[in-house]
PDB file of C-alpha atoms in Angstrom:
ATOM      1  CA  MET A 238      48.586  46.346 129.488  1.00 42.00           C
ATOM      2  CA  GLU A 239      52.015  47.924 129.391  1.00 47.00           C
ATOM      3  CA  LEU A 240      53.412  49.379 132.581  1.00 46.00           C
ATOM      4  CA  LYS A 241      55.633  52.398 132.228  1.00 46.00           C
ATOM      5  CA  THR A 242      57.970  53.360 134.993  1.00 47.00           C
ATOM      6  CA  ARG A 243      58.746  57.018 135.345  1.00 51.00           C
ATOM      7  CA  ARG A 244      62.401  57.831 135.562  1.00 58.00           C
ATOM      8  CA  LYS A 245      63.231  60.008 138.488  1.00 70.00           C
ATOM      9  CA  ILE A 246      64.988  63.187 137.561  1.00 82.00           C
ATOM     10  CA  ILE A 247      68.112  63.684 139.619  1.00 91.00           C
ATOM     11  CA  ASN A 248      67.910  67.295 140.761  1.00 93.00           C
ATOM     12  CA  ASP A 249      70.700  69.764 141.504  1.00 94.00           C
ATOM     13  CA  GLN A 250      70.665  69.040 145.229  1.00 96.00           C
ATOM     14  CA  ALA A 251      70.973  65.299 144.618  1.00 96.00           C
ATOM     15  CA  ILE A 252      73.881  65.899 142.232  1.00 97.00           C
ATOM     16  CA  GLU A 253      75.704  68.063 144.776  1.00 97.00           C
ATOM     17  CA  HIS A 254      75.029  65.575 147.556  1.00 97.00           C
ATOM     18  CA  SER A 255      76.204  62.649 145.423  1.00 98.00           C
ATOM     19  CA  TYR A 256      79.443  64.495 144.594  1.00 99.00           C
ATOM     20  CA  ASN A 257      80.177  65.115 148.279  1.00 98.00           C
ATOM     21  CA  VAL A 258      79.324  61.552 149.253  1.00 98.00           C
ATOM     22  CA  ALA A 259      81.380  60.126 146.366  1.00 98.00           C
ATOM     23  CA  LYS A 260      84.395  62.160 147.540  1.00 99.00           C
ATOM     24  CA  LYS A 261      84.106  60.567 150.973  1.00 98.00           C
ATOM     25  CA  VAL A 262      83.930  57.093 149.461  1.00 98.00           C
ATOM     26  CA  TYR A 263      86.921  57.822 147.228  1.00 98.00           C
ATOM     27  CA  HIS A 264      88.981  58.977 150.224  1.00 98.00           C
ATOM     28  CA  GLN A 265      87.825  55.935 152.241  1.00 98.00           C
ATOM     29  CA  GLN A 266      85.988  58.086 154.779  1.00 98.00           C
ATOM     30  CA  LEU A 267      82.701  56.309 154.071  1.00 97.00           C
ATOM     31  CA  GLU A 268      81.940  52.747 152.988  1.00 98.00           C
ATOM     32  CA  LYS A 269      80.360  52.466 149.564  1.00 97.00           C
ATOM     33  CA  GLU A 270      77.274  50.527 150.657  1.00 97.00           C
ATOM     34  CA  LEU A 271      76.567  53.028 153.444  1.00 98.00           C
ATOM     35  CA  ALA A 272      77.045  55.860 150.952  1.00 98.00           C
ATOM     36  CA  ILE A 273      74.531  54.290 148.576  1.00 97.00           C
ATOM     37  CA  ASP A 274      72.000  53.966 151.392  1.00 96.00           C
ATOM     38  CA  LEU A 275      72.651  57.582 152.366  1.00 96.00           C
ATOM     39  CA  LEU A 276      71.942  58.814 148.829  1.00 96.00           C
ATOM     40  CA  VAL A 277      68.820  56.672 148.567  1.00 95.00           C
ATOM     41  CA  ASN A 278      67.464  58.004 151.853  1.00 94.00           C
ATOM     42  CA  THR A 279      68.552  61.649 151.744  1.00 93.00           C
ATOM     43  CA  ALA A 280      68.804  62.506 148.040  1.00 92.00           C
ATOM     44  CA  LYS A 281      65.916  60.233 147.011  1.00 90.00           C
ATOM     45  CA  MET A 282      68.065  58.586 144.327  1.00 93.00           C
ATOM     46  CA  ASN A 283      67.395  54.995 143.386  1.00 92.00           C
ATOM     47  CA  GLN A 284      70.071  52.471 144.327  1.00 95.00           C
ATOM     48  CA  THR A 285      71.407  52.043 140.810  1.00 95.00           C
ATOM     49  CA  SER A 286      71.798  55.776 140.237  1.00 95.00           C
ATOM     50  CA  ALA A 287      73.447  56.253 143.627  1.00 96.00           C
ATOM     51  CA  ARG A 288      75.924  53.475 142.844  1.00 97.00           C
ATOM     52  CA  ASP A 289      76.594  54.908 139.371  1.00 97.00           C
ATOM     53  CA  TYR A 290      77.252  58.441 140.606  1.00 98.00           C
ATOM     54  CA  ILE A 291      79.765  57.170 143.176  1.00 98.00           C
ATOM     55  CA  TYR A 292      81.400  54.922 140.566  1.00 98.00           C
ATOM     56  CA  VAL A 293      81.735  57.717 138.003  1.00 98.00           C
ATOM     57  CA  PHE A 294      83.461  60.034 140.486  1.00 99.00           C
ATOM     58  CA  SER A 295      86.102  57.410 141.278  1.00 98.00           C
ATOM     59  CA  LYS A 296      86.699  56.756 137.586  1.00 98.00           C
ATOM     60  CA  MET A 297      87.054  60.489 136.912  1.00 98.00           C
ATOM     61  CA  MET A 298      89.598  60.774 139.717  1.00 99.00           C
ATOM     62  CA  ASP A 299      91.579  57.828 138.342  1.00 98.00           C
ATOM     63  CA  GLY A 300      91.331  58.940 134.707  1.00 97.00           C
ATOM     64  CA  THR A 301      89.841  55.636 133.607  1.00 97.00           C
ATOM     65  CA  GLY A 302      86.854  55.176 131.353  1.00 95.00           C
ATOM     66  CA  TYR A 303      83.479  54.389 132.821  1.00 94.00           C
ATOM     67  CA  LYS A 304      80.566  52.458 131.391  1.00 94.00           C
ATOM     68  CA  ARG A 305      77.641  53.948 133.292  1.00 92.00           C
ATOM     69  CA  THR A 306      76.285  57.343 132.278  1.00 89.00           C
ATOM     70  CA  ILE A 307      75.436  60.304 134.460  1.00 93.00           C
ATOM     71  CA  ASN A 308      73.587  63.269 133.019  1.00 91.00           C
ATOM     72  CA  GLN A 309      75.257  66.314 131.462  1.00 93.00           C
ATOM     73  CA  LYS A 310      74.448  68.568 134.407  1.00 95.00           C
ATOM     74  CA  ALA A 311      76.020  66.088 136.826  1.00 97.00           C
ATOM     75  CA  THR A 312      79.072  65.660 134.603  1.00 97.00           C
ATOM     76  CA  LYS A 313      79.576  69.436 134.597  1.00 98.00           C
ATOM     77  CA  PHE A 314      79.064  69.661 138.363  1.00 98.00           C
ATOM     78  CA  TYR A 315      81.586  66.863 138.934  1.00 98.00           C
ATOM     79  CA  LEU A 316      84.161  68.466 136.627  1.00 98.00           C
ATOM     80  CA  ASP A 317      83.682  71.886 138.243  1.00 98.00           C
ATOM     81  CA  GLY A 318      83.975  70.315 141.684  1.00 99.00           C
ATOM     82  CA  ILE A 319      87.114  68.392 140.775  1.00 99.00           C
ATOM     83  CA  LYS A 320      88.721  71.568 139.427  1.00 98.00           C
ATOM     84  CA  ARG A 321      87.727  73.529 142.546  1.00 98.00           C
ATOM     85  CA  ASP A 322      88.703  70.822 145.044  1.00 98.00           C
ATOM     86  CA  TYR A 323      91.735  69.253 143.356  1.00 98.00           C
ATOM     87  CA  GLY A 324      93.058  71.717 140.761  1.00 98.00           C
ATOM     88  CA  ASP A 325      93.722  71.860 137.039  1.00 97.00           C
ATOM     89  CA  ARG A 326      95.922  68.759 136.901  1.00 98.00           C
ATOM     90  CA  GLN A 327      93.160  66.589 138.355  1.00 98.00           C
ATOM     91  CA  LEU A 328      90.617  68.231 136.052  1.00 98.00           C
ATOM     92  CA  THR A 329      92.751  67.141 133.085  1.00 98.00           C
ATOM     93  CA  ILE A 330      92.724  63.573 134.409  1.00 98.00           C
ATOM     94  CA  ALA A 331      88.941  63.717 134.886  1.00 98.00           C
ATOM     95  CA  LEU A 332      88.461  65.028 131.342  1.00 98.00           C
ATOM     96  CA  GLN A 333      90.451  62.075 130.001  1.00 97.00           C
ATOM     97  CA  SER A 334      88.046  59.796 131.842  1.00 98.00           C
ATOM     98  CA  VAL A 335      85.024  61.552 130.331  1.00 97.00           C
ATOM     99  CA  GLU A 336      86.572  61.340 126.844  1.00 96.00           C
ATOM    100  CA  LYS A 337      87.082  57.593 127.288  1.00 96.00           C
ATOM    101  CA  HIS A 338      83.461  57.263 128.374  1.00 94.00           C
ATOM    102  CA  VAL A 339      82.219  59.143 125.308  1.00 93.00           C
ATOM    103  CA  ALA A 340      84.348  56.914 123.049  1.00 92.00           C
ATOM    104  CA  TYR A 341      83.007  53.789 124.770  1.00 91.00           C
ATOM    105  CA  TYR A 342      79.415  54.967 124.509  1.00 86.00           C
ATOM    106  CA  GLY A 343      79.845  55.919 120.850  1.00 83.00           C
ATOM    107  CA  ALA A 344      81.260  52.479 120.054  1.00 88.00           C
ATOM    108  CA  LEU A 345      78.075  50.910 121.425  1.00 86.00           C
ATOM    109  CA  GLY A 346      76.124  52.593 118.645  1.00 78.00           C
ATOM    110  CA  ARG A 347      73.682  54.253 121.041  1.00 71.00           C
ATOM    111  CA  GLY A 348      74.540  57.810 120.135  1.00 71.00           C
ATOM    112  CA  SER A 349      77.348  60.256 120.569  1.00 69.00           C
ATOM    113  CA  LEU A 350      76.573  62.053 123.862  1.00 82.00           C
ATOM    114  CA  THR A 351      76.671  65.385 122.028  1.00 86.00           C
ATOM    115  CA  SER A 352      76.090  67.471 125.153  1.00 90.00           C
ATOM    116  CA  ILE A 353      79.004  65.760 126.916  1.00 92.00           C
ATOM    117  CA  LEU A 354      81.253  66.321 123.882  1.00 90.00           C
ATOM    118  CA  LYS A 355      80.383  70.032 123.974  1.00 92.00           C
ATOM    119  CA  LEU A 356      81.182  70.083 127.655  1.00 93.00           C
ATOM    120  CA  ILE A 357      84.623  68.550 127.061  1.00 94.00           C
ATOM    121  CA  LYS A 358      85.367  71.219 124.440  1.00 92.00           C
ATOM    122  CA  GLU A 359      84.383  73.967 126.898  1.00 93.00           C
ATOM    123  CA  TYR A 360      86.999  72.760 129.373  1.00 89.00           C
ATOM    124  CA  LYS A 361      89.832  72.465 126.859  1.00 83.00           C
TER     125      LYS A 361
END
C-alpha cells in the first residue's frame, strides 16, 4: 500500500507572515530557529517550508542565487514587499537573485519555472 502525503498549500496569510518574519531574521531582530518555530506554530507551515521562505528572502536581499523554491505567488509577494520596503535598487538586486535561481533550476533539468520567468519580465 502506497502512502501519499498531501502537500500543504501555503496561503496568502502565511506568505505575508513569512515575509515579515524573514525581514526580522535578515535584520538580526529574531533568531532563525525561533523564526522557524514561529512560522510553524502561527502560519501552520512545515519546518522545511518555513526555513526555505526565510532563506529565500535573505538570498533575494543579497542578490545571490538560491536552490530552494518558493511558489510564484510568494515570489511576487516578496518582490513587491522588497520594492515597497527597500526601493527600486533593492528590487533590482532581488530580481538578479530570482534570475540566478531560475537558471540554476533550469540547469537541473526539472523544468523552466515559466511562471517565475514571466514574473521577472513583468518587473523589468
